[in-house]
Coordinates of C-alpha atoms in Angstrom, one line a residue:
M1 CA -18.5 10.1 26.3
T2 CA -16.8 13.2 27.7
R3 CA -13.6 14.5 26.2
T4 CA -11.7 13.1 29.3
F5 CA -13.0 9.6 28.8
R6 CA -12.3 9.7 25.0
R7 CA -8.8 10.9 25.7
L8 CA -8.3 8.0 28.0
G9 CA -9.4 5.7 25.2
L10 CA -7.0 7.2 22.8
I11 CA -4.2 6.9 25.3
A12 CA -5.1 3.3 25.7
A13 CA -4.8 2.8 22.0
T14 CA -1.5 4.6 22.0
I15 CA -0.1 2.3 24.7
A16 CA -1.3 -0.7 22.8
L17 CA 0.7 0.5 19.8
G18 CA 3.7 1.0 22.0
L19 CA 4.1 4.7 21.3
P20 CA 4.9 7.3 23.9
V21 CA 1.7 8.5 25.6
L22 CA 2.9 12.1 25.2
A23 CA 2.3 11.7 21.5
V24 CA -1.4 12.0 22.1
A25 CA -1.0 15.3 23.9
A26 CA 2.1 16.9 22.3
D27 CA 4.4 15.6 19.7
P28 CA 2.7 14.3 16.6
V29 CA 3.4 10.6 15.7
A30 CA 5.6 10.6 12.6
V31 CA 4.2 8.0 10.1
L32 CA 5.9 7.1 6.8
F33 CA 4.2 5.0 4.1
V34 CA 6.8 3.4 1.8
G35 CA 5.3 1.9 -1.4
N36 CA 4.1 2.4 -5.0
S37 CA 0.9 3.1 -6.9
Y38 CA -1.1 0.8 -4.6
T39 CA -0.1 3.4 -1.9
F40 CA -0.6 6.6 -3.7
G41 CA -3.8 5.4 -5.3
R42 CA -3.1 5.5 -9.0
V43 CA -6.2 7.5 -10.0
D44 CA -8.4 10.3 -8.6
P45 CA -10.3 10.9 -6.5
V46 CA -7.9 8.9 -4.3
M47 CA -4.6 9.9 -5.8
S48 CA -4.8 13.6 -4.8
Y49 CA -7.0 13.1 -1.8
N50 CA -6.0 15.2 1.2
A51 CA -2.6 15.9 -0.4
S52 CA -2.3 19.3 1.3
N53 CA -2.3 17.6 4.7
V54 CA 0.3 14.9 4.1
N55 CA 3.9 15.2 2.9
D56 CA 4.5 13.7 -0.6
L57 CA 8.3 13.1 -0.3
T58 CA 8.7 12.3 -4.1
R59 CA 7.0 15.4 -5.4
P60 CA 9.2 17.7 -7.4
R61 CA 11.1 20.0 -5.1
P62 CA 12.5 23.0 -7.0
D63 CA 12.7 24.8 -3.6
L64 CA 15.5 22.6 -2.4
S65 CA 19.2 23.0 -3.2
G66 CA 20.3 19.9 -5.0
P67 CA 18.6 17.7 -7.6
N68 CA 16.2 15.6 -5.5
F69 CA 13.1 14.5 -7.4
T70 CA 13.4 17.1 -10.1
D71 CA 13.9 14.5 -12.8
T72 CA 10.4 13.4 -13.9
A73 CA 11.6 11.1 -16.7
G74 CA 9.6 7.9 -16.7
T75 CA 6.7 9.3 -14.7
R76 CA 3.3 9.4 -16.2
P77 CA 1.5 12.7 -17.0
W78 CA -1.8 11.3 -15.8
E79 CA -0.4 10.9 -12.2
P80 CA 0.6 14.5 -11.3
H81 CA 2.0 15.3 -7.8
P82 CA 1.3 16.0 -5.0
W83 CA -0.1 12.7 -4.0
G84 CA -2.4 12.0 -1.1
G85 CA -3.6 8.5 -1.8
V86 CA -4.2 5.9 0.9
P87 CA -2.0 7.9 3.4
G88 CA -4.3 10.9 2.7
I89 CA -7.3 8.9 3.7
F90 CA -5.4 7.5 6.7
K91 CA -4.6 11.1 7.8
Q92 CA -8.3 12.1 7.5
L93 CA -9.3 9.2 9.7
A94 CA -6.6 10.1 12.3
D95 CA -7.8 13.7 12.4
Q96 CA -11.4 12.7 12.9
A97 CA -10.3 10.4 15.8
G98 CA -8.4 13.3 17.3
L99 CA -5.0 11.8 16.8
A100 CA -2.0 14.0 16.1
Y101 CA -0.3 12.1 13.3
D102 CA 2.2 13.7 10.9
V103 CA 1.9 11.5 7.8
S104 CA 4.4 11.2 4.9
L105 CA 4.6 9.0 1.8
S106 CA 7.6 7.9 -0.2
T107 CA 6.2 6.2 -3.3
R108 CA 6.9 5.6 -7.0
N109 CA 5.1 3.6 -9.7
A110 CA 5.9 -0.1 -9.6
A111 CA 8.5 0.4 -6.9
S112 CA 9.6 -2.7 -5.0
L113 CA 11.2 -2.8 -1.6
R114 CA 14.5 -3.6 -3.4
G115 CA 13.9 -0.5 -5.5
H116 CA 13.4 1.7 -2.4
Y117 CA 16.5 0.4 -0.7
L118 CA 18.8 0.5 -3.7
N119 CA 17.4 3.6 -5.3
T120 CA 16.8 1.9 -8.7
A121 CA 14.5 4.7 -9.9
N122 CA 15.9 7.8 -11.6
P123 CA 19.3 8.8 -10.2
N124 CA 18.0 11.8 -8.3
W125 CA 15.0 9.9 -6.8
D126 CA 16.5 9.3 -3.3
L127 CA 13.9 6.9 -2.0
R128 CA 16.2 5.4 0.6
G129 CA 17.1 8.9 1.6
N130 CA 13.4 9.5 2.4
I131 CA 13.5 6.6 4.8
A132 CA 16.5 8.2 6.5
S133 CA 15.2 11.8 6.4
R134 CA 13.8 11.8 9.9
K135 CA 13.2 9.7 13.0
W136 CA 9.9 7.8 12.3
D137 CA 7.6 6.4 14.9
V138 CA 5.7 4.2 12.5
V139 CA 6.7 2.9 9.0
V140 CA 4.3 1.0 6.8
L141 CA 5.9 -1.0 3.9
Q142 CA 4.0 -1.8 0.7
E143 CA 5.7 -4.3 -1.6
Q144 CA 5.1 -4.5 -5.3
S145 CA 1.7 -6.2 -5.9
D146 CA 2.8 -9.7 -6.8
A147 CA 6.5 -9.7 -5.7
A148 CA 5.9 -11.8 -2.5
L149 CA 4.2 -14.6 -4.4
P150 CA 5.9 -18.0 -4.9
A151 CA 8.1 -18.5 -8.0
G152 CA 6.2 -18.6 -11.3
R153 CA 3.0 -17.3 -9.8
G154 CA 3.3 -13.7 -11.0
A155 CA 5.2 -11.6 -13.5
N156 CA 7.3 -10.1 -10.6
A157 CA 7.0 -13.0 -8.2
N158 CA 10.3 -13.2 -6.2
F159 CA 9.7 -14.1 -2.6
P160 CA 13.4 -14.4 -1.7
Q161 CA 14.0 -10.8 -3.0
F162 CA 10.9 -9.6 -1.1
S163 CA 12.1 -11.3 2.1
A164 CA 15.7 -10.1 1.9
Y165 CA 14.8 -6.4 1.2
A166 CA 12.0 -6.3 3.8
D167 CA 14.6 -7.4 6.3
K168 CA 17.1 -4.9 5.1
I169 CA 14.7 -1.9 5.3
Q170 CA 13.5 -3.0 8.7
K171 CA 17.1 -3.1 9.9
Y172 CA 17.8 0.2 8.3
I173 CA 14.9 1.8 10.1
H174 CA 15.8 0.3 13.5
V175 CA 19.6 0.1 13.4
G176 CA 20.7 2.2 10.4
A177 CA 24.3 0.9 10.0
A178 CA 26.1 1.6 6.8
E179 CA 26.8 -1.5 4.7
S180 CA 28.5 -2.6 1.4
Y181 CA 27.5 -5.8 -0.2
T182 CA 26.8 -7.6 -3.5
E183 CA 23.6 -9.4 -4.0
R184 CA 25.5 -12.5 -4.9
S185 CA 27.1 -12.6 -1.5
M186 CA 23.9 -11.7 0.2
Y187 CA 21.9 -14.5 -1.4
Q188 CA 24.7 -17.0 -1.2
T189 CA 24.9 -16.3 2.6
I190 CA 21.1 -16.8 2.8
Y191 CA 21.0 -20.0 0.8
G192 CA 24.4 -21.5 1.6
G193 CA 26.1 -21.4 -1.8
N194 CA 25.5 -20.5 -5.4
A195 CA 23.9 -23.8 -6.4
N196 CA 21.2 -23.4 -3.7
C197 CA 20.8 -19.8 -4.6
L198 CA 20.1 -20.6 -8.2
I199 CA 17.6 -23.2 -7.2
A200 CA 15.8 -20.8 -4.9
L201 CA 15.8 -17.7 -7.1
R202 CA 16.0 -19.1 -10.6
T203 CA 17.5 -15.9 -11.8
A204 CA 20.9 -14.4 -12.5
T205 CA 20.7 -12.4 -9.3
C206 CA 22.8 -15.1 -7.7
S207 CA 25.7 -13.9 -9.9
N208 CA 25.1 -10.1 -9.5
T209 CA 28.5 -8.7 -8.3
T210 CA 27.5 -5.0 -8.4
L211 CA 28.8 -3.5 -5.2
R212 CA 26.0 -1.8 -3.2
N213 CA 27.1 1.0 -0.9
V214 CA 24.4 2.1 1.6
P215 CA 25.2 5.0 3.9
A216 CA 24.2 5.0 7.5
N217 CA 20.7 6.1 8.6
L218 CA 21.5 8.8 11.1
N219 CA 17.8 8.9 12.1
A220 CA 17.4 5.2 12.9
N221 CA 14.9 4.5 15.7
P222 CA 15.0 1.2 17.5
H223 CA 11.5 1.9 18.9
A224 CA 9.8 2.5 15.5
K225 CA 6.9 0.2 14.7
V226 CA 7.4 -1.3 11.2
F227 CA 4.4 -2.9 9.5
L228 CA 4.0 -5.0 6.3
T229 CA 1.0 -4.4 4.2
Q230 CA -0.5 -7.6 2.8
T231 CA -1.3 -6.9 -0.9
W232 CA -4.6 -7.9 -2.5
A233 CA -5.5 -10.5 -5.1
R234 CA -5.8 -9.3 -8.7
P235 CA -8.6 -10.1 -11.1
D236 CA -6.3 -9.5 -14.0
M237 CA -4.2 -12.5 -12.9
V238 CA -7.3 -14.8 -12.5
F239 CA -9.9 -14.2 -15.2
A240 CA -9.4 -14.6 -19.0
H241 CA -9.0 -11.3 -20.9
L242 CA -7.0 -9.5 -23.5
S243 CA -3.8 -7.9 -22.4
T244 CA -4.1 -4.1 -21.8
I245 CA -1.8 -1.1 -21.7
A246 CA -2.4 2.4 -20.4
D247 CA -4.0 4.8 -23.0
A248 CA -1.3 7.4 -23.4
N249 CA -3.5 9.9 -25.3
Y250 CA -3.1 12.5 -22.6
P251 CA -4.8 14.9 -21.8
A252 CA -7.7 13.7 -24.0
V253 CA -7.7 10.6 -21.8
P254 CA -6.8 12.2 -18.4
D255 CA -6.3 9.0 -16.3
G256 CA -4.4 6.6 -18.6
R257 CA -7.2 4.1 -18.4
P258 CA -6.5 0.6 -19.9
I259 CA -7.0 -0.2 -23.6
V260 CA -6.4 -3.5 -25.4
D261 CA -2.7 -3.8 -26.3
T262 CA -2.4 -4.0 -30.1
T263 CA 1.3 -3.2 -30.3
K264 CA 2.5 -6.8 -30.4
P265 CA 3.5 -7.9 -33.9
G266 CA 1.1 -10.5 -35.4
F267 CA -1.7 -9.6 -32.9
P268 CA -3.5 -6.6 -34.4
N269 CA -6.6 -7.3 -32.3
G270 CA -4.8 -8.0 -29.1
F271 CA -3.7 -11.1 -27.3
A272 CA -4.6 -13.1 -24.2
D273 CA -3.0 -12.0 -21.0
T274 CA -1.0 -14.4 -18.9
L275 CA -3.1 -15.9 -16.0
Y276 CA -1.4 -17.2 -12.9
Y277 CA -4.3 -18.1 -10.7
A278 CA -7.0 -19.2 -13.1
A279 CA -7.5 -22.5 -11.2
E280 CA -7.2 -21.2 -7.6
G281 CA -9.1 -17.9 -8.1
L282 CA -8.8 -14.8 -6.1
A283 CA -9.1 -16.8 -2.8
G284 CA -6.1 -18.9 -3.8
M285 CA -4.0 -15.9 -4.7
T286 CA -5.0 -14.2 -1.4
A287 CA -4.0 -17.4 0.5
D288 CA -0.5 -17.3 -1.1
L289 CA -0.1 -13.6 -0.2
R290 CA -1.2 -14.2 3.3
T291 CA 1.4 -17.0 3.7
A292 CA 4.1 -14.7 2.4
F293 CA 3.5 -11.7 4.5
Y294 CA 2.6 -13.4 7.7
G295 CA 5.5 -15.8 7.3
K296 CA 7.9 -12.9 6.9
A297 CA 6.5 -11.1 10.0
T298 CA 6.7 -14.3 12.0
A299 CA 10.3 -15.0 10.9
N300 CA 11.5 -11.5 11.8
P301 CA 10.3 -10.2 15.1
G302 CA 11.6 -6.7 14.0
F303 CA 8.2 -6.3 12.3
A304 CA 5.4 -5.0 14.5
G305 CA 2.9 -7.0 12.4
V306 CA 0.9 -7.2 9.1
A307 CA -1.9 -5.0 8.0
P308 CA -4.3 -7.6 6.5
V309 CA -5.5 -5.6 3.6
G310 CA -5.6 -8.5 1.1
D311 CA -7.6 -10.6 3.5
A312 CA -10.0 -7.8 4.0
F313 CA -10.6 -7.6 0.2
Q314 CA -11.3 -11.4 0.2
R315 CA -13.6 -11.1 3.2
A316 CA -15.6 -8.4 1.3
L317 CA -15.9 -10.8 -1.7
D318 CA -16.9 -13.8 0.4
Q319 CA -19.6 -11.8 2.2
G320 CA -21.0 -10.5 -1.1
V321 CA -20.2 -6.9 -0.1
A322 CA -18.1 -6.4 -3.2
K323 CA -18.2 -7.7 -6.8
S324 CA -16.3 -11.0 -7.3
T325 CA -17.0 -11.9 -10.9
G326 CA -17.9 -10.2 -14.2
F327 CA -14.8 -8.2 -14.5
Y328 CA -14.4 -8.8 -18.3
D329 CA -17.0 -9.3 -21.0
A330 CA -17.2 -12.2 -23.4
S331 CA -14.7 -10.7 -25.9
G332 CA -12.1 -10.4 -23.2
V333 CA -12.3 -6.6 -22.8
Y334 CA -12.7 -5.2 -19.3
S335 CA -16.2 -4.3 -18.1
T336 CA -16.7 -1.0 -16.3
S337 CA -18.7 -0.9 -13.2
D338 CA -22.5 -1.2 -13.4
R339 CA -24.6 0.6 -10.9
R340 CA -26.6 -2.6 -10.3
D341 CA -23.4 -4.5 -9.3
P342 CA -22.1 -4.7 -5.7
M343 CA -19.4 -2.2 -5.1
N344 CA -16.1 -2.9 -7.0
L345 CA -12.9 -2.9 -5.0
W346 CA -10.8 -2.5 -8.2
W347 CA -10.3 0.2 -10.7
D348 CA -10.8 -0.6 -14.5
D349 CA -7.4 -2.2 -14.9
Y350 CA -8.4 -4.8 -12.2
L351 CA -5.0 -4.4 -10.7
H352 CA -5.2 -1.1 -8.7
A353 CA -7.8 -0.4 -6.1
S354 CA -10.9 1.7 -6.8
R355 CA -12.0 4.4 -4.4
H356 CA -13.8 1.7 -2.4
G357 CA -10.7 -0.6 -2.4
S358 CA -8.4 2.3 -1.3
Y359 CA -10.9 3.2 1.4
L360 CA -10.9 -0.3 2.7
S361 CA -7.1 -0.4 2.6
A362 CA -6.9 2.8 4.6
L363 CA -9.4 1.5 7.2
V364 CA -7.4 -1.7 7.7
L365 CA -4.1 0.3 8.0
F366 CA -5.7 2.7 10.4
G367 CA -6.9 -0.1 12.7
T368 CA -3.6 -1.9 12.5
V369 CA -1.5 1.2 13.3
T370 CA -3.7 2.9 15.9
G371 CA -5.7 0.0 17.5
I372 CA -8.9 2.0 17.0
D373 CA -11.7 0.0 15.6
P374 CA -12.7 1.2 12.1
W375 CA -16.3 0.5 13.1
S376 CA -16.0 3.7 15.2
F377 CA -16.4 6.0 12.3
G378 CA -20.0 5.1 11.2
A379 CA -22.1 6.6 8.4
N380 CA -21.0 10.1 8.8
E381 CA -17.3 9.5 8.2
K382 CA -15.8 12.4 6.1
A383 CA -13.2 10.7 3.8
A384 CA -15.9 8.3 2.4
A385 CA -18.2 11.3 1.7
D386 CA -15.3 13.2 0.1
L387 CA -14.5 10.2 -2.1
G388 CA -18.1 9.8 -3.3
I389 CA -18.7 6.6 -1.3
S390 CA -22.2 6.2 0.0
R391 CA -22.9 6.0 3.7
L392 CA -24.2 2.5 3.4
D393 CA -21.1 1.3 1.5
A394 CA -18.8 3.1 4.0
M395 CA -20.4 1.3 6.9
K396 CA -20.1 -2.0 5.1
L397 CA -16.4 -1.5 4.5
Q398 CA -15.9 -0.3 8.1
R399 CA -17.5 -3.6 9.3
V400 CA -15.4 -5.7 7.0
A401 CA -12.2 -4.0 8.1
S402 CA -13.2 -4.4 11.8
E403 CA -14.0 -8.1 11.4
Q404 CA -10.8 -8.8 9.5
L405 CA -8.6 -7.0 12.1
S406 CA -10.3 -8.9 14.9
V407 CA -9.8 -12.2 13.1
A408 CA -6.1 -11.3 12.7
G409 CA -5.8 -10.9 16.4
I410 CA -5.4 -7.1 16.5
A411 CA -6.8 -5.7 19.7
L412 CA -9.2 -2.8 18.9
T413 CA -10.8 0.0 20.9
R414 CA -14.2 1.2 19.9
V415 CA -15.0 4.9 20.2
A416 CA -18.8 5.0 20.2
C417 CA -19.2 8.7 20.2
L418 CA -17.1 9.0 17.1
H419 CA -19.4 6.5 15.5
A420 CA -22.3 8.8 16.2
N421 CA -20.6 12.0 14.9
A422 CA -17.5 11.2 12.9
R423 CA -17.8 14.2 10.6
A424 CA -17.5 16.7 13.4
A425 CA -14.3 18.7 13.4
G426 CA -11.6 16.5 14.8
A427 CA -12.0 15.8 18.5
D428 CA -15.2 17.8 18.7
A429 CA -17.0 14.5 17.9
C430 CA -16.8 13.4 21.4
R431 CA -17.0 16.6 23.4

């Protein structure tokens, strides 16, 4: 394929996305990832991957006048900025495809969409301000891992809250009007009174009268494409095991890996963690997450669609590409990966993604946003090599992502010459 024909293919993908064609030739496409540790990757090699080529908007900024992001209280020493994470992988894929994408991430540990909109982190962490900091062409929203689940099906399960704040952020990106409200009035309007609100939420949120003042987003863009990321199922919510906490013995333990929680009085040897999907398994949890995210996108046409990351995880399990059992040993302690196992999509806490899981996530996000088939990258893809993922495993994950995107009805363009030479410098692959 000549450079001219490849350029036409990329222009076609850009038209399918609904972005200006000139973005391919001139102005970079401004992409913002809004999320949490699922987004920034939690642990190296993903966490810091390609950080120099993306903009970590929550890194400490002593160069700025004002206090933004200088207060690191509550952050974890084993997660140092700057972060690259899944956006860093996405950026590497875009560069190899010859796409001019300017990628930023606004993330914080355990951040929910509500937390982003209301700035519930440290006072000088202006997460909402990051969303309003420029005119974005694409925004990808990552909710807290279990927040979109039905009531009682996760420690943070609160579908009404997820639904309400997904809508608010979408409107803030597209319209940007200032507003003042209380959550009590918001939920009572949604549910038609306090009694119905209490039935729906089962929390005191229905009585929360704190006045929330949200300034206008002066960089609102009605043409921005806003996507929801479907989160993945979690083995730690499915399989019997002892509850764990992060090992805080830093720097002797540099990554805060999980250890059995022996801090609870009366349980010196640990205690069983709460399971929410022991009967339904990972597939059942995936199904509930699918219903939540696709239901939200269907109900609100302001969303451009859903990146089916969780479904891609489940597809990899169903096809035997990735490990689906054996996450914990007989005593209830997590089992580290064995070289004889299929690849593991989860890190040792069986909550966050491993390098393989983050790579799969980035492939699905890339295909969703750009319309370019992840199959296009092939065995020579650079990000996989950088992350220590074998060529065979990279191709398996590319195929899984491609299949899942197709099943989800996302139109894809294959770039065959990129498949043959993905590790060439940028657009040189198809010259």
